C-alpha positions as MATLAB code, in Angstrom:
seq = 'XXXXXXXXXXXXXXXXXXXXXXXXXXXXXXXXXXXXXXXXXXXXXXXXXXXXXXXXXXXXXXXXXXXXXXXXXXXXXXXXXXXXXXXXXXXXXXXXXXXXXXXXXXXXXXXXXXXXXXXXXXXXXXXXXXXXXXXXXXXXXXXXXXXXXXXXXXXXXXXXXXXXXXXXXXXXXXXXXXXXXXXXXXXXXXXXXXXXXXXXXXXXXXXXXXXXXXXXXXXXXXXXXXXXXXXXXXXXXXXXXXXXXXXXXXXXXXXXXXXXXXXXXXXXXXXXXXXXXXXXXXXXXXXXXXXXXXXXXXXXXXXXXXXXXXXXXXXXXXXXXXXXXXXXXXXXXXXXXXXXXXXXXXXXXXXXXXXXXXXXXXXXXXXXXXXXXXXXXXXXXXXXXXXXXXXXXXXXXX';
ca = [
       0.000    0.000    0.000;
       3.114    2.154    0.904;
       4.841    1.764   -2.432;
       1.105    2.362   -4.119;
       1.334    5.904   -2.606;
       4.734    6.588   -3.015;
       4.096    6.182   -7.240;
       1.434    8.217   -6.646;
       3.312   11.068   -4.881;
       6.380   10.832   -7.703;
       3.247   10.830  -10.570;
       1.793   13.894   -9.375;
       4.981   15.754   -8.912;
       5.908   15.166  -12.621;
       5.301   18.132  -14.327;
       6.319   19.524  -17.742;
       4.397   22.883  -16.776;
       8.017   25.185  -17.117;
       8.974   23.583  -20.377;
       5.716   24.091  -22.027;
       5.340   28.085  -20.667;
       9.033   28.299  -21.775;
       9.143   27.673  -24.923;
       5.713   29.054  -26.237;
       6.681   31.887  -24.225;
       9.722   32.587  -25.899;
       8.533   31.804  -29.693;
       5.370   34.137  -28.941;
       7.733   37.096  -27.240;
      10.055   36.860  -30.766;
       6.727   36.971  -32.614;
       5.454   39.490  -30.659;
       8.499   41.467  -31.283;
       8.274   41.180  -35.174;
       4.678   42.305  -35.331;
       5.607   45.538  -33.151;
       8.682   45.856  -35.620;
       6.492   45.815  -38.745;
       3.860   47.842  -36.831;
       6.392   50.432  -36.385;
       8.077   50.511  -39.652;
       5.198   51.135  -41.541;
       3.031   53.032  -39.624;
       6.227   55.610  -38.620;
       9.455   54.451  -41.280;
       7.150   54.101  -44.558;
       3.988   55.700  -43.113;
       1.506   53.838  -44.818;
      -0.082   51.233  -42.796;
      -2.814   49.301  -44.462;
      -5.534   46.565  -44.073;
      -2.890   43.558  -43.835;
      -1.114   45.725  -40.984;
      -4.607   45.280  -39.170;
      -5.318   41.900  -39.566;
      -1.392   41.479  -38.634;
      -2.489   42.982  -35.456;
      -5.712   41.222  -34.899;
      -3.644   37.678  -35.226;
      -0.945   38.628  -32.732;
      -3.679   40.027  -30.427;
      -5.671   36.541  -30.749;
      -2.469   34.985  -29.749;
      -1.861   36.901  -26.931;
      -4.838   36.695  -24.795;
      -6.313   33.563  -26.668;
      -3.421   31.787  -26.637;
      -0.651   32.907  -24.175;
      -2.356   34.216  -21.869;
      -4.619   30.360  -21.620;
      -1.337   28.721  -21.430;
      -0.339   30.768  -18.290;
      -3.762   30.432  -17.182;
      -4.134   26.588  -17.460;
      -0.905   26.313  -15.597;
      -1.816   27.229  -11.949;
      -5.388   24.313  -13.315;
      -3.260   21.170  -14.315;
      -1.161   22.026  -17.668;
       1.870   20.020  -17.676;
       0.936   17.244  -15.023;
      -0.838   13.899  -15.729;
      -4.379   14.264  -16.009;
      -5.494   11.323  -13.433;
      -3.141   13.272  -10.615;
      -5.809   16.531  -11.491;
      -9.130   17.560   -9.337;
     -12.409   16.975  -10.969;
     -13.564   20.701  -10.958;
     -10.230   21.660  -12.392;
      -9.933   19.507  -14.884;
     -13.507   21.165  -15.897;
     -12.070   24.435  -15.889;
      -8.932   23.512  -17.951;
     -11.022   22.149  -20.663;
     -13.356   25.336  -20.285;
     -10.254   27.989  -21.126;
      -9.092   25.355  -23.555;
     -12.221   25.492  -25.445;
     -11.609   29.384  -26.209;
      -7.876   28.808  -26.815;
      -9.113   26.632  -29.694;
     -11.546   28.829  -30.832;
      -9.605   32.341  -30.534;
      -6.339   31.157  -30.667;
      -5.666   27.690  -32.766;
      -8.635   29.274  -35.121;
      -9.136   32.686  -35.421;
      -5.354   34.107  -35.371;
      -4.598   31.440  -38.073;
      -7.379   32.984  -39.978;
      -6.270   36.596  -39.324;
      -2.442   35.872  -40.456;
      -3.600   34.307  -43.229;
      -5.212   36.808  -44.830;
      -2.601   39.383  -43.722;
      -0.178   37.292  -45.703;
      -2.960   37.273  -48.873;
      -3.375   41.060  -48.870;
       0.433   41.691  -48.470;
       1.388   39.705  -51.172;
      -1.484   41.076  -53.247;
       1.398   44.148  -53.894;
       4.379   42.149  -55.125;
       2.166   41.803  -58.766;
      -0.501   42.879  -60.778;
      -0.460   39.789  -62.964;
      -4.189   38.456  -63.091;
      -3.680   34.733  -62.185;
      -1.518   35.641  -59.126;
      -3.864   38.180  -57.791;
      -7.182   35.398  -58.812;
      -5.081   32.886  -56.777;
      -4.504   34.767  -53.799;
      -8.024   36.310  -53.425;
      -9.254   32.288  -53.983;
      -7.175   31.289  -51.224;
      -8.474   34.430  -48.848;
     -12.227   32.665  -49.290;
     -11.050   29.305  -48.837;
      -9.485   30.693  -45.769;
     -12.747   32.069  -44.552;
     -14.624   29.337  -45.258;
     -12.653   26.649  -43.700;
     -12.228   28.931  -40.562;
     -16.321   29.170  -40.214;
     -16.251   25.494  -40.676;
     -13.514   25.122  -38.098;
     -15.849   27.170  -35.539;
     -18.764   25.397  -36.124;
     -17.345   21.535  -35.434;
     -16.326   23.242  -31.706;
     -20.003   25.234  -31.406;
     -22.013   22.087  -32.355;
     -19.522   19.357  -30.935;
     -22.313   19.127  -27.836;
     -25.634   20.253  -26.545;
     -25.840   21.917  -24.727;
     -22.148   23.744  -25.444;
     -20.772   23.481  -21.884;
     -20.881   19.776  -22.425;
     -17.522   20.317  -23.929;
     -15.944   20.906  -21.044;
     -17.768   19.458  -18.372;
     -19.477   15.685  -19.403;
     -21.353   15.862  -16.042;
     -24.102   17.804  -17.861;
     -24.279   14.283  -19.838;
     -24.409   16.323  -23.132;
     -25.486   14.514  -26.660;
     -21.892   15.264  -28.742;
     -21.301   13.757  -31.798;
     -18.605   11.168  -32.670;
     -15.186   11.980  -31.371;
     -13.599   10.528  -33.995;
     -15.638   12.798  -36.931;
     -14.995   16.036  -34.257;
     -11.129   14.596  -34.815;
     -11.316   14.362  -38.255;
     -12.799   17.681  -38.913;
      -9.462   18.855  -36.805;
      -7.443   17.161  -39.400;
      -8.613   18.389  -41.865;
      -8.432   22.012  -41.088;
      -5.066   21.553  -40.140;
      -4.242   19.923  -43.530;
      -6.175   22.855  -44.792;
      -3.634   25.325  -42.773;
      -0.578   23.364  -44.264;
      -1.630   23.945  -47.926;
      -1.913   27.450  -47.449;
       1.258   27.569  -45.529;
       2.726   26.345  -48.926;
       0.972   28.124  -51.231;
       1.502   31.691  -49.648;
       5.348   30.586  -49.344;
       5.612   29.138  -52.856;
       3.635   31.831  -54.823;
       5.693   34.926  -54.370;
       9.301   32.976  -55.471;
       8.770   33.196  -58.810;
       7.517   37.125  -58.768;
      10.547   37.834  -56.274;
      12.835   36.115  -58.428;
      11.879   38.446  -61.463;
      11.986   41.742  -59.428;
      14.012   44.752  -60.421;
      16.517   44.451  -57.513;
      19.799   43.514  -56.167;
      20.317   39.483  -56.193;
      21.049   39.987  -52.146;
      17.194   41.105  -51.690;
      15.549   38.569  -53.689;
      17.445   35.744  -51.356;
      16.571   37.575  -48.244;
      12.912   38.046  -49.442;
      12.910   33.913  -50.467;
      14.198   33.724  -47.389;
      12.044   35.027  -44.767;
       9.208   34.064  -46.831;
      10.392   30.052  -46.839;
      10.154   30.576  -43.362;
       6.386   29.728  -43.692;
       7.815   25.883  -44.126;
       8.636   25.661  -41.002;
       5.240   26.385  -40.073;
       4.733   23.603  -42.136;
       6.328   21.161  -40.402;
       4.705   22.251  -37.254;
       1.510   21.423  -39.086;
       2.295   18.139  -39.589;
       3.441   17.237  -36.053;
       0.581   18.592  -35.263;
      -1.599   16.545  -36.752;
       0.444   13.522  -35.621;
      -0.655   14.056  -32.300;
      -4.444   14.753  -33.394;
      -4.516   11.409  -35.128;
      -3.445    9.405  -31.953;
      -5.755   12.094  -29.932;
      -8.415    9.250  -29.610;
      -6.460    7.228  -27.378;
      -4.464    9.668  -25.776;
      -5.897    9.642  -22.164;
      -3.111   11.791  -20.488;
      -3.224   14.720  -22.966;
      -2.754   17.616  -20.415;
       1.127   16.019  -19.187;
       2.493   17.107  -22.833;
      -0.742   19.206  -24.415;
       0.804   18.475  -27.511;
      -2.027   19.287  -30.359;
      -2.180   22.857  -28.458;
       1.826   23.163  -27.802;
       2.216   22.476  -31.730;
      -0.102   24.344  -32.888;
       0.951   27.370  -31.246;
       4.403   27.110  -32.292;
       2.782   26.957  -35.847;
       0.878   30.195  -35.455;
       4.414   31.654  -34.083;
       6.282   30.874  -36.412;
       3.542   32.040  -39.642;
       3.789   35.505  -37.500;
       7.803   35.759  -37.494;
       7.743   35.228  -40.996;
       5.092   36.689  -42.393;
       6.493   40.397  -40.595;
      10.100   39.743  -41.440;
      10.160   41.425  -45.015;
       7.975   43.781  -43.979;
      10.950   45.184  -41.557;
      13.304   45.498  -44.036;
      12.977   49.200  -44.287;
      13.998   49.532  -40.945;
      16.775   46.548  -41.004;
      17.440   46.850  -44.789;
      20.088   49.678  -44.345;
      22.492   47.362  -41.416;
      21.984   44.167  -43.804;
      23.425   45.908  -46.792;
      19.788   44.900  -48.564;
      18.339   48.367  -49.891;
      17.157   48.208  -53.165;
      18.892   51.157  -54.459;
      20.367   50.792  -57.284;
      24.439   52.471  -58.446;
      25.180   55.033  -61.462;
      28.478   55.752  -62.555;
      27.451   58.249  -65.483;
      27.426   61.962  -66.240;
      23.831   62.669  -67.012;
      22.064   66.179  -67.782;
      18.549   66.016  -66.622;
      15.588   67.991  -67.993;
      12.290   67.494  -67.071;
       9.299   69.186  -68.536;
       6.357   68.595  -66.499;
       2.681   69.763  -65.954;
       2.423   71.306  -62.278;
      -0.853   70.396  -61.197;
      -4.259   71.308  -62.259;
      -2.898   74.702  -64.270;
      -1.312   72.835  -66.698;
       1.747   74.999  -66.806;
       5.382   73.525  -67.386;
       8.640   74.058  -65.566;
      11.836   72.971  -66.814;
      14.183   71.879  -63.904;
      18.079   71.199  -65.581;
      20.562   69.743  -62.919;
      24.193   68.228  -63.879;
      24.991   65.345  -61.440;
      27.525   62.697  -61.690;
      25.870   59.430  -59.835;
      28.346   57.504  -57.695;
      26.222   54.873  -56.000;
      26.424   54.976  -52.223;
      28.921   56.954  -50.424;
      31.121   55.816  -48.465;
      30.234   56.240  -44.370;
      32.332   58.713  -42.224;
      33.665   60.403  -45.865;
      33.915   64.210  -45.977;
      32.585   66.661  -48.952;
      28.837   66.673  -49.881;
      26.046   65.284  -47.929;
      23.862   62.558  -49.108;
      21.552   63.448  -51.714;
      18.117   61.001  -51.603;
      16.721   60.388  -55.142;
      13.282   59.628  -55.138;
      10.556   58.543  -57.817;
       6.802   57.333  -57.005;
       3.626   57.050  -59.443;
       0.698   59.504  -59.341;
      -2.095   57.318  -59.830;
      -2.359   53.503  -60.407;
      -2.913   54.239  -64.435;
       1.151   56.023  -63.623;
       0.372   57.757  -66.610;
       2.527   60.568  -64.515;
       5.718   59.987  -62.495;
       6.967   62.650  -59.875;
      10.509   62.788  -58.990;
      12.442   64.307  -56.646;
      16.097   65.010  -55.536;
      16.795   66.257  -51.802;
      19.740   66.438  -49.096;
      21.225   68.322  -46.908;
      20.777   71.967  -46.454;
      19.242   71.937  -50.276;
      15.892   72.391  -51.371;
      14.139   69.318  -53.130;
      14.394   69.682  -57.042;
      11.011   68.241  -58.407;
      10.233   66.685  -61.868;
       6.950   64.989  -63.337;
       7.138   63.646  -66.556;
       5.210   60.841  -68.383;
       6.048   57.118  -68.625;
       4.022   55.352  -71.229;
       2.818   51.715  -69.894;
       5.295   52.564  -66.977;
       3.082   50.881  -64.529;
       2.722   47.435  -66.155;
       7.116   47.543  -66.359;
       7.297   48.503  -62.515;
       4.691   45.832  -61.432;
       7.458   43.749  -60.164;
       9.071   46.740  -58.567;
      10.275   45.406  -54.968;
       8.280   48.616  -53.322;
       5.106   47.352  -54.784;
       5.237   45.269  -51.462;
       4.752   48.782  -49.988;
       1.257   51.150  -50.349;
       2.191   54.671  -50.799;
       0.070   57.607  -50.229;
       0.472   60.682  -52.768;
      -0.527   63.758  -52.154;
      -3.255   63.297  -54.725;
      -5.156   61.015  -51.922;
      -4.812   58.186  -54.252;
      -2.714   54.669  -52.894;
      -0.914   51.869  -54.127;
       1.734   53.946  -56.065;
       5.172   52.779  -56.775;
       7.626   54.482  -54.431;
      11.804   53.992  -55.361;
      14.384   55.697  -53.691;
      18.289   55.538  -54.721;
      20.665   57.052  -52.466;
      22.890   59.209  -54.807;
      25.942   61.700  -54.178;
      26.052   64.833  -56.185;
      28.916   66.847  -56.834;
      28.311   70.633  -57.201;
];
C-alpha cells in the first residue's frame, strides 16, 4: 500500500508545466516582437499602414490573450501534469479555457495571419492569375475557418458539455470532431505552402539587387517551417483518440501554437526590411556611374503649366560612411495614380531644397509591377494609394 502511494506522490509531482510556458513563451515574445517591428516601420518608417497591418495585429492580439495568456492560465489548473493526478472541478475548468484557446487562438489568429499574408502579397504583382489565386485562397481561408468554428459550437448540446461531461451532453462522434481537426489543419498546411511558394517566382523576377531577392525567399520560406509544425501537429491529433493523459504534454495545443508563431515571425520579417534593410546591406537602391544632364518638362498640377528643372549630377552609388565633402543626396521617384500615366521625382539632401520633376512614362506601370516597393502602399498627395515608391541614395557633386 506504501509503495502504491509513493508512485502516486512521484506521478503527481511530474510536471512539464516550465517547459511548455518556456518555450511558447519565448517563440510568442520573438513573434510578438516582429509584429511591433512591422507595426512600427510602416506606420512611422514608410507611413503607410494598411488593411494587412490590421489583420497582422488582430492575429498577434488573438495569440496573446487567446493563446498565451490560456497557457499561463491553465498552468496554476493542471497544464503540464498527468491528467489522473488533477481535481475533478479543475480539470472542468482547464477544458473550459481550452475550449476558447481553440476557438480564438488555434482558429481565429490562423485565420487573421492568413489573410494578412494574402493582402500583403497582393502588392508584389498585378499579374491576373496571381492576384485570382490569392483572393481564392483568402475565401477558402474564410470558409474553412467558419467550418472550423462550427465543429467546436455544435460538438455538444448543450455547449458546456464540452468541457464538463457531467451535464451528460449529446456530442457527436469523437472521432468525426477529430477528423474535422485534421482536416483544417491539412487545410492550414496547404496554405502555408501556397503563400510561401507563390511569391518565389515574382521575387525572383523583381528589379533588384540578387542579395534582396534571397533575403525576401528567405524570410518568406520561413512559412515551411510552419509547415512542419503542421504536420506534427496533426500527428498528435490522429493518436488524440487514445491519448488519455493529454494535459502532461498538451501536444495538439503546444504544436499548434508554435505553428501560429512561427507564420507571425515570418510573415512580418520582409515587412521590416525598411527599418533593417540599411544594417543588412539589402536596400534596393540601385548604383550610377554616369554623367547625365537632366531635364524634365512637367505639368504642375491642375494649371497645366510647365517648368523645366536642368541639374548636372555625376551618380556615384552609395557613399562611403564617415567620408567628408557633400552630404547625401536622396533620389526619389513614385507614381501619381495607379494608371502612372505621370511619375513625380524628386532630388533632396542636406541643407538643399528638393528639385522636383513629373514627366510621363508610357505603360510605366505594367514595367514597374514587379518593382520590390510594390510590397509597400504609398500615399500621394493626390489622396490616391498603391503607387510605386523607389528611392536611390545618390551623391552629387556641385
Amino acid at each position: 500500500m506504501s509503495s502504491t502511494t509513493t508512485v502516486d506522490l512521484e506521478r503527481a509531482q511530474e510536471s512539464n508545466t516550465a517547459m511548455i510556458l518556456a518555450v511558447t513563451g519565448t517563440f510568442h515574445a520573438l513573434a510578438l516582437v516582429f509584429v511591433a517591428l512591422r507595426t512600427y516601420t510602416r506606420a512611422i518608417i514608410v507611413k503607410t499602414i494598411g488593411s494587412d497591418d490590421y489583420m497582422m495585429i488582430a492575429s498577434a492580439l488573438c495569440a496573446l490573450g487567446g493563446g498565451m495568456v490560456i497557457f499561463i492560465i491553465q498552468g496554476f489548473y493542471g497544464l503540464g501534469r498527468h491528467k489522473d493526478t488533477i481535481s475533478k472541478p479543475d480539470q472542468v475548468f482547464f477544458s473550459k479555457v481550452g475550449f476558447f484557446q481553440s476557438i480564438i487562438s488555434a482558429i481565429a489568429a490562423l485565420a487573421f495571419l492568413k489573410i494578412s499574408i494574402a493582402l500583403s502579397l497582393l502588392r508584389l504583382s498585378k499579374n491576373r492569375w496571381y492576384s485570382r489565386a490569392l483572393w481564392a485562397l483568402i475565401v477558402f481561408v474564410v470558409l474553412y475557418t467558419i467550418m472550423a468554428w462550427l465543429s467546436f459550437f455544435l460538438y455538444c448540446t448543450p455547449l458546456e458539455g464540452y468541457w464538463n461531461k457531467s451535464l451528460k451532453p449529446t456530442c457527436y462522434n469523437l472521432k468525426l470532431f477529430v477528423n474535422f481537426a485534421l482536416v483544417n489543419t491539412a487545410f492550414n498546411i496547404f496554405t502555408d505552402v501556397c503563400f510561401a511558394t507563390l511569391p518565389i517566382p515574382i521575387i525572383w523576377v523583381l528589379q533588384m539587387k540578387l542579395r534582396t531577392r534571397i533575403y525576401l525567399i528567405g524570410v518568406l520560406s520561413l512559412g515551411y517551417l510552419a509547415v512542419i509544425m503542421g504536420i506534427i501537429k496533426a500527428v498528435y491529433q490522429i493518436a488524440q483518440p487514445g491519448n488519455r493523459d493529454g494535459t502532461f504534454h498538451q501536444s495538439i495545443q503546444f504544436w499548434g501554437f508554435l505553428q501560429l508563431n512561427l507564420g507571425l515571425i515570418a510573415a512580418c520579417a520582409p515587412a521590416i526590411k525598411p527599418l533593417i534593410g540599411r544594417a543588412l546591406k539589402i536596400t534596393s537602391s540601385r548604383r550610377y556611374n554616369s554623367d547625365n544632364l537632366y531635364e524634365n518638362r512637367y505639368p504642375t498640377g491642375r494649371t497645366g503649366r510647365t517648368v523645366n528643372i536642368t541639374a548636372t549630377a555625376k551618380r556615384q552609388g552609395y557613399r562611403e560612411q564617415g567620408s567628408q565633402g557633400a552630404p547625401d543626396f536622396e533620389l526619389e521617384e513614385r507614381a501619381f495614380s495607379q494608371s502612372a500615366e505621370y511619375y513625380r521625382t524628386s532630388i533632396k539632401g542636406g541643407n538643399h531644397p528638393a528639385a522636383v520633376a513629373v514627366y510621363q512614362k508610357n505603360n510605366s506601370f505594367g514595367d514597374r509591377a514587379g518593382s520590390e516597393e510594390m510590397i509597400l502602399d504609398v500615399d500621394n498627395k493626390f489622396g490616391e494609394s498603391r503607387g510605386i515608391m523607389r528611392t536611390t541614395e545618390v551623391h552629387v557633386q556641385r
